[in-house]
Structures are given as C-alpha cells and as structure tokens.
Amino acid sequence: MAYVSIGDMAQSFRFRQHNQQLKTTLAQLTDEVASGVQQDIGAALKGEFTSYSGLVASIARLDAYAQSASVTGTFLSVMQATLGTIQDQTAEFGATLISVRQEGDTAALDAAAQDGAQRFSAVVTALNTQAGGRYVFSGMDTATRPLTGPDEILTALSTAVSGLSTAEEILTAVNDWFAAPAGAGGYGDLAYQGSDSPLAAQRVSDAVSVSAGVTANDERLRGMLQGLALSALVAKGMVPSDPALRSQLLDASGRQVMSASSALTSARTEVGVAEAAVSAARTRNSAERTSLETARLGMVAADPYDTSTALKAVQTQLETLYALTSRLSGMHLTDYL
C-alpha cells in the first residue's frame, strides 16, 4: 500500500487554516446566540429577499419619520414655550396699565411705562429664540434672526411719530407702521427680517404633515409688540411730554396688550394642535416599527437550540485541535528511538 506523506510545513499550514475556519465559525455562532439573528442572511432567506427588503425599506422610512418628528417636535415645543412666556409676561400688564392710568398717579404711570419698555425688549428677545440652531419665528428663512434689536425697532418707530403732537395722530402712525407690509417702510421692512412664507410643512408619517406657521410677522404678535412699543415710546421720551397725551398713549397701550394677549391664546392653540399631531404620529410610527422589526427578525432568527448545539460542537473541535497541535509540537525523534 502506498502512503502519501505530508511535510511539516504543509501540515502546519493545514492546522492553521483549520484553526482559522473554526475561529470564524465560533465567532459567527457566538454572535448568533447573542443576537438571535443568523449571520448569513442569504442562507436564512434561501435567496428570497423581496419580502425582507420590503420590511427593511419600511423600517428605514419610519426611522426617517422618527427623525423628522423629533426635530419638528422640539421646534414646536420651543415655539410653544416662547409664546407661553410672552403671554405670561404680558397677561396682567395691560390691566395694570389701565388701572394705573385711571388712578392718575403720574409717578405710577412713569413706572408702568418703564415696565412696558422692559417687557417690549423681553418679547423681542424671546421672538429671536432658536431651536437646534434655527430661528423659530422666521418662517422659511430659519437662518435669519426674525427681528432687529428692540432699540433699533423703537428708533425706526420714533421716526414715524416724529413731529406729531396729538395722541390720535401718534396712535394712527404707530398702527400704520406696524400694519405696513414689506416694501412700505414699516414693521415689515425695519423690524421683521424673516421670510413672509411660513415654515414648510414637515412630514412626520405617511399620512401626517405638520407646519409651524407662527412667525414674528403674525398679526397677533405684531399686536403685542405694538401695544408694548407704545409704552416704550412714552418711557424713552420719544413722544411729547404732555401728561394728558402720555396718559392717553399708555391707556391705549394697556388695551392693545390685553387684546393681543387674548389673541396669543389662538396662536398657542394652533401650535398645541400641531404638537399633538406630532406626538400621535410618533406613537403610531413606533408601534408600526416594532411590528415590522419583529417580522424582520422572525425571517432571519437563529434557532437557539440548533445554534447552541453547533457552538458546543465547534468549541469541542477547536479544543481538540489545540490539544492535537500541542501534542504534535512536543514530539521528538528521540522518543521513538
């Protein structure tokens, strides 16, 4: 009988090759035991990828919606919080201003006017807030700050009332300035710097798109700024110093702020409806994704018993190979002479 001998180097190479194969199989089976998913997807699906690919695509789409819903939800949350802050800061101010004016206390009126000026600055600052690096009240142009600074706005407004001597004239000029559209030299040009178009609706599910349509150019916010600006004009001496005229302007300021504060409720309701839509969409998307992920995993799941059995077999083979290699490496010719 003829024997085919294998040289030491060839034998060593075969041992190393077999060792590497066993290690690769061991790592694969270990991952399958840990994850419960077969590593060889093609083998698990027997080459039928259509249904599996559809599930993967649907899950990816839901993940994209989840990202959109997260960003949109944060944006709306900041918008809602800002509107709430503005309303909280002005809810009682209008009534207080009217009450002080009726009492006729000049010092109290001056203090109220100063308070109004501070609230005007606070509201302008609030409307320039950002969420995720985007200006919330700038409409489509989220990279641009919606309003210029409070001092710049008042300076521009003071030009519109310069030379006017009666409360009626000043109130008309202020109203016209805040109502002026872009191109007319008023609020739309000298105060509001954002887009005339609201932020585009963001799709958060297959069937739901949500928009955040409140901008600093919204008439409800312009109304609030107009009321507070009247107090600021008085506080900063930008109108005649006649006590009766100043008293009339502060009374008008209080009434305007009260009206605008009520109008802000509708704006907050709009944002609240959008927030609820995003929340509902996120809940539905999450439930659907869980269902699809369960179906996907079911198609490529590794049988726990079979995988554990195969893992033990590979471990045994690897241990045997190590033992054999160790024994062969310890052999010497003198042991057999």
CSV table of C-alpha atoms in Angstrom, one decimal:
chain,number,residue,atom,x,y,z
A,1,MET,CA,0.0,0.0,0.0
A,2,ALA,CA,1.3,3.4,-0.9
A,3,TYR,CA,1.2,6.3,1.6
A,4,VAL,CA,1.2,9.9,0.8
A,5,SER,CA,3.2,11.9,3.3
A,6,ILE,CA,2.6,15.5,4.2
A,7,GLY,CA,5.6,17.7,5.1
A,8,ASP,CA,5.8,19.5,8.4
A,9,MET,CA,5.2,22.9,6.8
A,10,ALA,CA,2.2,21.7,4.8
A,11,GLN,CA,0.8,20.1,7.9
A,12,SER,CA,1.3,23.3,9.9
A,13,PHE,CA,-0.4,25.3,7.2
A,14,ARG,CA,-3.4,22.9,7.3
A,15,PHE,CA,-3.6,23.2,11.1
A,16,ARG,CA,-3.6,27.0,10.9
A,17,GLN,CA,-6.2,27.0,8.1
A,18,HIS,CA,-8.5,24.7,10.0
A,19,ASN,CA,-7.9,26.7,13.2
A,20,GLN,CA,-8.9,30.0,11.4
A,21,GLN,CA,-12.0,28.4,10.0
A,22,LEU,CA,-13.1,27.1,13.4
A,23,LYS,CA,-12.5,30.5,14.9
A,24,THR,CA,-14.5,32.2,12.2
A,25,THR,CA,-17.4,29.8,12.7
A,26,LEU,CA,-17.1,30.1,16.5
A,27,ALA,CA,-17.4,34.0,16.3
A,28,GLN,CA,-20.4,33.7,13.9
A,29,LEU,CA,-22.2,31.2,16.2
A,30,THR,CA,-21.4,33.3,19.3
A,31,ASP,CA,-22.9,36.4,17.6
A,32,GLU,CA,-26.0,34.4,16.6
A,33,VAL,CA,-26.5,33.2,20.2
A,34,ALA,CA,-26.1,36.7,21.5
A,35,SER,CA,-28.3,38.4,18.9
A,36,GLY,CA,-30.7,35.7,18.0
A,37,VAL,CA,-30.2,36.5,14.3
A,38,GLN,CA,-28.5,34.4,11.7
A,39,GLN,CA,-25.3,35.9,10.4
A,40,ASP,CA,-25.8,34.6,6.9
A,41,ILE,CA,-28.9,36.4,5.8
A,42,GLY,CA,-28.9,35.0,2.3
A,43,ALA,CA,-28.9,31.4,3.6
A,44,ALA,CA,-31.6,32.2,6.2
A,45,LEU,CA,-33.8,33.6,3.4
A,46,LYS,CA,-32.9,30.9,0.9
A,47,GLY,CA,-32.3,33.7,-1.6
A,48,GLU,CA,-35.8,35.2,-1.4
A,49,PHE,CA,-35.0,38.8,-0.5
A,50,THR,CA,-38.2,40.5,-1.7
A,51,SER,CA,-40.3,40.5,1.5
A,52,TYR,CA,-37.3,41.0,3.7
A,53,SER,CA,-36.1,44.0,1.6
A,54,GLY,CA,-39.6,45.5,1.8
A,55,LEU,CA,-39.5,45.3,5.6
A,56,VAL,CA,-36.1,46.9,5.8
A,57,ALA,CA,-37.2,49.7,3.5
A,58,SER,CA,-40.3,50.3,5.6
A,59,ILE,CA,-38.3,50.4,8.8
A,60,ALA,CA,-35.9,52.9,7.2
A,61,ARG,CA,-38.8,55.1,6.2
A,62,LEU,CA,-40.2,55.0,9.7
A,63,ASP,CA,-36.7,55.9,11.1
A,64,ALA,CA,-36.7,58.9,8.8
A,65,TYR,CA,-40.1,59.9,10.1
A,66,ALA,CA,-38.9,59.5,13.6
A,67,GLN,CA,-36.0,61.9,13.0
A,68,SER,CA,-38.4,64.4,11.3
A,69,ALA,CA,-40.9,64.1,14.2
A,70,SER,CA,-38.1,64.6,16.8
A,71,VAL,CA,-36.8,67.8,15.1
A,72,THR,CA,-40.3,69.1,14.4
A,73,GLY,CA,-41.5,68.3,18.0
A,74,THR,CA,-38.5,70.1,19.5
A,75,PHE,CA,-39.1,73.1,17.2
A,76,LEU,CA,-42.8,73.3,18.2
A,77,SER,CA,-42.0,72.8,21.9
A,78,VAL,CA,-39.7,75.8,21.8
A,79,MET,CA,-42.3,77.8,19.9
A,80,GLN,CA,-45.0,76.9,22.4
A,81,ALA,CA,-42.8,77.7,25.4
A,82,THR,CA,-41.8,81.1,23.9
A,83,LEU,CA,-45.4,82.0,23.3
A,84,GLY,CA,-46.3,81.0,26.8
A,85,THR,CA,-43.5,83.1,28.2
A,86,ILE,CA,-44.7,86.1,26.2
A,87,GLN,CA,-48.3,85.6,27.3
A,88,ASP,CA,-47.3,85.2,31.0
A,89,GLN,CA,-45.2,88.4,30.9
A,90,THR,CA,-48.0,90.4,29.4
A,91,ALA,CA,-51.2,88.8,30.7
A,92,GLU,CA,-51.6,91.2,33.7
A,93,PHE,CA,-49.6,94.1,32.4
A,94,GLY,CA,-52.4,95.5,30.2
A,95,ALA,CA,-54.9,95.6,33.0
A,96,THR,CA,-52.4,97.0,35.4
A,97,LEU,CA,-51.5,99.8,33.0
A,98,ILE,CA,-55.2,100.8,32.5
A,99,SER,CA,-55.8,100.7,36.3
A,100,VAL,CA,-52.8,102.9,37.0
A,101,ARG,CA,-53.9,105.4,34.3
A,102,GLN,CA,-57.3,105.6,35.8
A,103,GLU,CA,-55.8,106.4,39.2
A,104,GLY,CA,-54.0,109.4,37.6
A,105,ASP,CA,-50.8,108.8,39.6
A,106,THR,CA,-48.0,110.4,37.4
A,107,ALA,CA,-45.2,108.5,39.2
A,108,ALA,CA,-47.0,105.2,38.9
A,109,LEU,CA,-47.7,105.9,35.2
A,110,ASP,CA,-44.0,106.6,34.6
A,111,ALA,CA,-43.0,103.4,36.4
A,112,ALA,CA,-45.6,101.4,34.3
A,113,ALA,CA,-44.3,102.9,31.1
A,114,GLN,CA,-40.7,101.8,32.1
A,115,ASP,CA,-42.1,98.4,32.9
A,116,GLY,CA,-43.7,98.3,29.4
A,117,ALA,CA,-40.4,99.2,27.8
A,118,GLN,CA,-38.6,96.4,29.6
A,119,ARG,CA,-41.3,93.9,28.6
A,120,PHE,CA,-41.0,95.1,25.0
A,121,SER,CA,-37.3,94.3,25.0
A,122,ALA,CA,-38.0,90.9,26.6
A,123,VAL,CA,-40.6,90.0,24.0
A,124,VAL,CA,-38.3,91.0,21.1
A,125,THR,CA,-35.6,88.9,22.6
A,126,ALA,CA,-37.9,86.0,23.1
A,127,LEU,CA,-39.1,86.1,19.5
A,128,ASN,CA,-35.4,85.8,18.4
A,129,THR,CA,-35.1,82.5,20.1
A,130,GLN,CA,-33.6,79.4,18.3
A,131,ALA,CA,-34.2,75.7,18.3
A,132,GLY,CA,-31.4,73.5,17.1
A,133,GLY,CA,-29.6,76.4,15.5
A,134,ARG,CA,-32.7,77.6,13.6
A,135,TYR,CA,-34.7,80.7,14.4
A,136,VAL,CA,-38.2,79.6,15.4
A,137,PHE,CA,-40.2,82.7,14.3
A,138,SER,CA,-38.5,83.5,11.0
A,139,GLY,CA,-40.8,81.3,8.8
A,140,MET,CA,-38.9,79.6,5.9
A,141,ASP,CA,-35.8,81.7,6.5
A,142,THR,CA,-34.7,80.0,9.7
A,143,ALA,CA,-31.1,81.1,9.3
A,144,THR,CA,-32.1,84.8,9.7
A,145,ARG,CA,-32.9,86.4,13.0
A,146,PRO,CA,-36.6,87.4,12.7
A,147,LEU,CA,-36.4,90.8,14.5
A,148,THR,CA,-33.9,93.5,14.7
A,149,GLY,CA,-33.0,94.7,18.2
A,150,PRO,CA,-35.5,96.4,20.4
A,151,ASP,CA,-33.7,99.7,20.3
A,152,GLU,CA,-33.5,99.6,16.5
A,153,ILE,CA,-37.2,99.0,16.3
A,154,LEU,CA,-38.0,101.9,18.6
A,155,THR,CA,-35.7,104.2,16.8
A,156,ALA,CA,-37.4,103.4,13.5
A,157,LEU,CA,-40.8,103.8,15.1
A,158,SER,CA,-39.9,107.1,16.6
A,159,THR,CA,-39.2,108.4,13.2
A,160,ALA,CA,-42.7,107.6,12.1
A,161,VAL,CA,-44.2,109.6,15.0
A,162,SER,CA,-41.7,112.4,14.9
A,163,GLY,CA,-43.4,115.9,14.8
A,164,LEU,CA,-46.8,114.5,15.7
A,165,SER,CA,-48.5,116.4,18.6
A,166,THR,CA,-51.7,114.6,19.4
A,167,ALA,CA,-52.4,111.1,20.8
A,168,GLU,CA,-54.7,110.4,17.9
A,169,GLU,CA,-52.0,111.2,15.3
A,170,ILE,CA,-49.4,109.1,17.2
A,171,LEU,CA,-51.7,106.1,17.6
A,172,THR,CA,-52.6,106.2,13.9
A,173,ALA,CA,-49.0,106.5,12.9
A,174,VAL,CA,-48.0,103.6,15.2
A,175,ASN,CA,-50.8,101.4,13.9
A,176,ASP,CA,-49.9,102.2,10.3
A,177,TRP,CA,-46.3,101.4,10.9
A,178,PHE,CA,-46.9,98.0,12.5
A,179,ALA,CA,-49.5,97.2,9.8
A,180,ALA,CA,-47.3,98.2,6.9
A,181,PRO,CA,-46.4,95.2,4.6
A,182,ALA,CA,-42.9,94.7,3.3
A,183,GLY,CA,-41.9,97.5,0.9
A,184,ALA,CA,-44.0,100.1,2.7
A,185,GLY,CA,-41.2,101.2,5.1
A,186,GLY,CA,-42.8,99.9,8.3
A,187,TYR,CA,-42.6,96.9,10.5
A,188,GLY,CA,-42.2,94.5,7.6
A,189,ASP,CA,-39.0,96.3,6.4
A,190,LEU,CA,-37.5,97.8,9.5
A,191,ALA,CA,-38.3,95.3,12.2
A,192,TYR,CA,-39.1,91.9,10.7
A,193,GLN,CA,-36.3,90.3,8.9
A,194,GLY,CA,-37.6,86.8,8.4
A,195,SER,CA,-39.5,85.2,5.5
A,196,ASP,CA,-43.0,86.2,4.5
A,197,SER,CA,-43.7,82.5,4.0
A,198,PRO,CA,-44.3,80.2,7.0
A,199,LEU,CA,-42.1,77.2,7.5
A,200,ALA,CA,-42.9,74.4,5.1
A,201,ALA,CA,-45.0,71.5,6.5
A,202,GLN,CA,-42.8,68.7,7.8
A,203,ARG,CA,-43.9,65.1,7.0
A,204,VAL,CA,-43.9,63.0,10.2
A,205,SER,CA,-45.7,59.9,9.0
A,206,ASP,CA,-47.1,58.5,5.7
A,207,ALA,CA,-50.4,60.4,6.3
A,208,VAL,CA,-49.4,63.4,8.5
A,209,SER,CA,-47.6,66.6,7.7
A,210,VAL,CA,-47.2,69.3,10.4
A,211,SER,CA,-46.5,73.0,9.9
A,212,ALA,CA,-45.3,75.6,12.4
A,213,GLY,CA,-47.0,78.6,10.9
A,214,VAL,CA,-46.5,81.3,13.6
A,215,THR,CA,-43.8,83.9,12.7
A,216,ALA,CA,-42.8,87.2,14.2
A,217,ASN,CA,-44.8,88.8,11.4
A,218,ASP,CA,-48.0,87.2,12.6
A,219,GLU,CA,-50.6,89.9,13.3
A,220,ARG,CA,-51.2,88.5,16.8
A,221,LEU,CA,-47.5,89.0,17.7
A,222,ARG,CA,-47.4,92.4,15.9
A,223,GLY,CA,-50.3,93.4,18.0
A,224,MET,CA,-48.5,92.6,21.2
A,225,LEU,CA,-45.3,94.4,20.1
A,226,GLN,CA,-47.4,97.4,19.1
A,227,GLY,CA,-49.0,97.7,22.5
A,228,LEU,CA,-45.7,97.4,24.3
A,229,ALA,CA,-44.0,99.7,21.9
A,230,LEU,CA,-46.4,102.5,22.9
A,231,SER,CA,-45.3,102.2,26.5
A,232,ALA,CA,-41.7,102.2,25.4
A,233,LEU,CA,-42.1,105.4,23.3
A,234,VAL,CA,-43.5,107.1,26.4
A,235,ALA,CA,-40.8,105.7,28.7
A,236,LYS,CA,-38.0,106.8,26.4
A,237,GLY,CA,-39.4,110.3,25.8
A,238,MET,CA,-39.9,109.7,22.1
A,239,VAL,CA,-43.3,111.4,22.2
A,240,PRO,CA,-44.3,114.9,23.5
A,241,SER,CA,-44.1,115.2,27.3
A,242,ASP,CA,-47.7,116.5,27.7
A,243,PRO,CA,-49.1,114.5,30.7
A,244,ALA,CA,-52.6,114.1,29.2
A,245,LEU,CA,-51.1,112.8,25.9
A,246,ARG,CA,-48.8,110.4,27.6
A,247,SER,CA,-51.7,109.1,29.7
A,248,GLN,CA,-53.8,108.5,26.6
A,249,LEU,CA,-51.0,106.6,25.0
A,250,LEU,CA,-50.5,104.4,28.0
A,251,ASP,CA,-54.2,103.7,28.2
A,252,ALA,CA,-54.1,102.7,24.5
A,253,SER,CA,-51.0,100.6,25.2
A,254,GLY,CA,-52.8,98.7,28.0
A,255,ARG,CA,-55.9,98.0,25.9
A,256,GLN,CA,-53.7,96.9,23.0
A,257,VAL,CA,-51.7,94.5,25.2
A,258,MET,CA,-54.9,93.0,26.7
A,259,SER,CA,-56.3,92.3,23.3
A,260,ALA,CA,-53.1,90.9,21.9
A,261,SER,CA,-52.7,88.7,25.0
A,262,SER,CA,-56.1,87.1,24.3
A,263,ALA,CA,-55.2,86.7,20.6
A,264,LEU,CA,-52.0,84.8,21.6
A,265,THR,CA,-54.2,82.1,23.0
A,266,SER,CA,-55.3,81.2,19.5
A,267,ALA,CA,-51.7,81.1,18.3
A,268,ARG,CA,-50.8,78.8,21.2
A,269,THR,CA,-53.8,76.6,20.4
A,270,GLU,CA,-52.5,76.2,16.8
A,271,VAL,CA,-49.1,75.2,18.0
A,272,GLY,CA,-50.7,72.8,20.5
A,273,VAL,CA,-52.7,71.1,17.8
A,274,ALA,CA,-49.5,70.6,15.8
A,275,GLU,CA,-47.7,69.2,18.8
A,276,ALA,CA,-50.5,66.7,19.4
A,277,ALA,CA,-50.3,65.6,15.8
A,278,VAL,CA,-46.6,65.0,16.1
A,279,SER,CA,-47.0,63.1,19.3
A,280,ALA,CA,-49.7,60.9,17.9
A,281,ALA,CA,-47.7,60.2,14.7
A,282,ARG,CA,-44.7,59.3,16.8
A,283,THR,CA,-46.7,56.8,18.8
A,284,ARG,CA,-48.2,55.2,15.7
A,285,ASN,CA,-44.8,55.1,13.9
A,286,SER,CA,-43.2,53.5,17.0
A,287,ALA,CA,-45.9,50.8,17.2
A,288,GLU,CA,-45.6,50.1,13.4
A,289,ARG,CA,-41.8,49.9,13.6
A,290,THR,CA,-41.9,47.5,16.5
A,291,SER,CA,-44.3,45.2,14.4
A,292,LEU,CA,-42.1,45.4,11.3
A,293,GLU,CA,-38.9,44.8,13.2
A,294,THR,CA,-40.5,41.7,14.9
A,295,ALA,CA,-41.5,40.4,11.4
A,296,ARG,CA,-38.0,41.1,10.1
A,297,LEU,CA,-36.2,39.3,12.9
A,298,GLY,CA,-38.6,36.4,12.5
A,299,MET,CA,-37.4,35.9,9.0
A,300,VAL,CA,-33.7,35.6,10.0
A,301,ALA,CA,-34.0,34.3,13.5
A,302,ALA,CA,-31.4,31.8,14.6
A,303,ASP,CA,-32.8,28.7,16.3
A,304,PRO,CA,-31.5,28.8,19.9
A,305,TYR,CA,-31.1,25.1,20.3
A,306,ASP,CA,-29.5,24.4,17.0
A,307,THR,CA,-27.2,27.4,17.4
A,308,SER,CA,-26.1,26.3,20.9
A,309,THR,CA,-25.5,22.7,19.8
A,310,ALA,CA,-23.4,23.9,16.8
A,311,LEU,CA,-21.5,26.3,19.1
A,312,LYS,CA,-20.6,23.5,21.5
A,313,ALA,CA,-19.5,21.2,18.6
A,314,VAL,CA,-17.2,23.9,17.2
A,315,GLN,CA,-15.8,24.6,20.7
A,316,THR,CA,-15.1,20.9,21.1
A,317,GLN,CA,-13.4,20.7,17.7
A,318,LEU,CA,-11.3,23.8,18.5
A,319,GLU,CA,-10.2,22.3,21.8
A,320,THR,CA,-9.3,19.0,20.1
A,321,LEU,CA,-7.3,20.8,17.5
A,322,TYR,CA,-5.4,22.8,20.2
A,323,ALA,CA,-4.7,19.5,22.1
A,324,LEU,CA,-3.5,17.8,19.0
A,325,THR,CA,-1.4,20.7,17.9
A,326,SER,CA,0.2,20.8,21.4
A,327,ARG,CA,0.9,17.1,21.4
A,328,LEU,CA,2.5,17.1,17.9
A,329,SER,CA,4.6,20.1,18.7
A,330,GLY,CA,6.0,18.3,21.7
A,331,MET,CA,7.1,15.1,19.8
A,332,HIS,CA,10.8,14.4,19.4
A,333,LEU,CA,12.6,11.7,17.3
A,334,THR,CA,14.5,10.5,20.4
A,335,ASP,CA,11.1,9.5,21.9
A,336,TYR,CA,10.9,6.7,19.4
A,337,LEU,CA,14.5,5.5,19.2
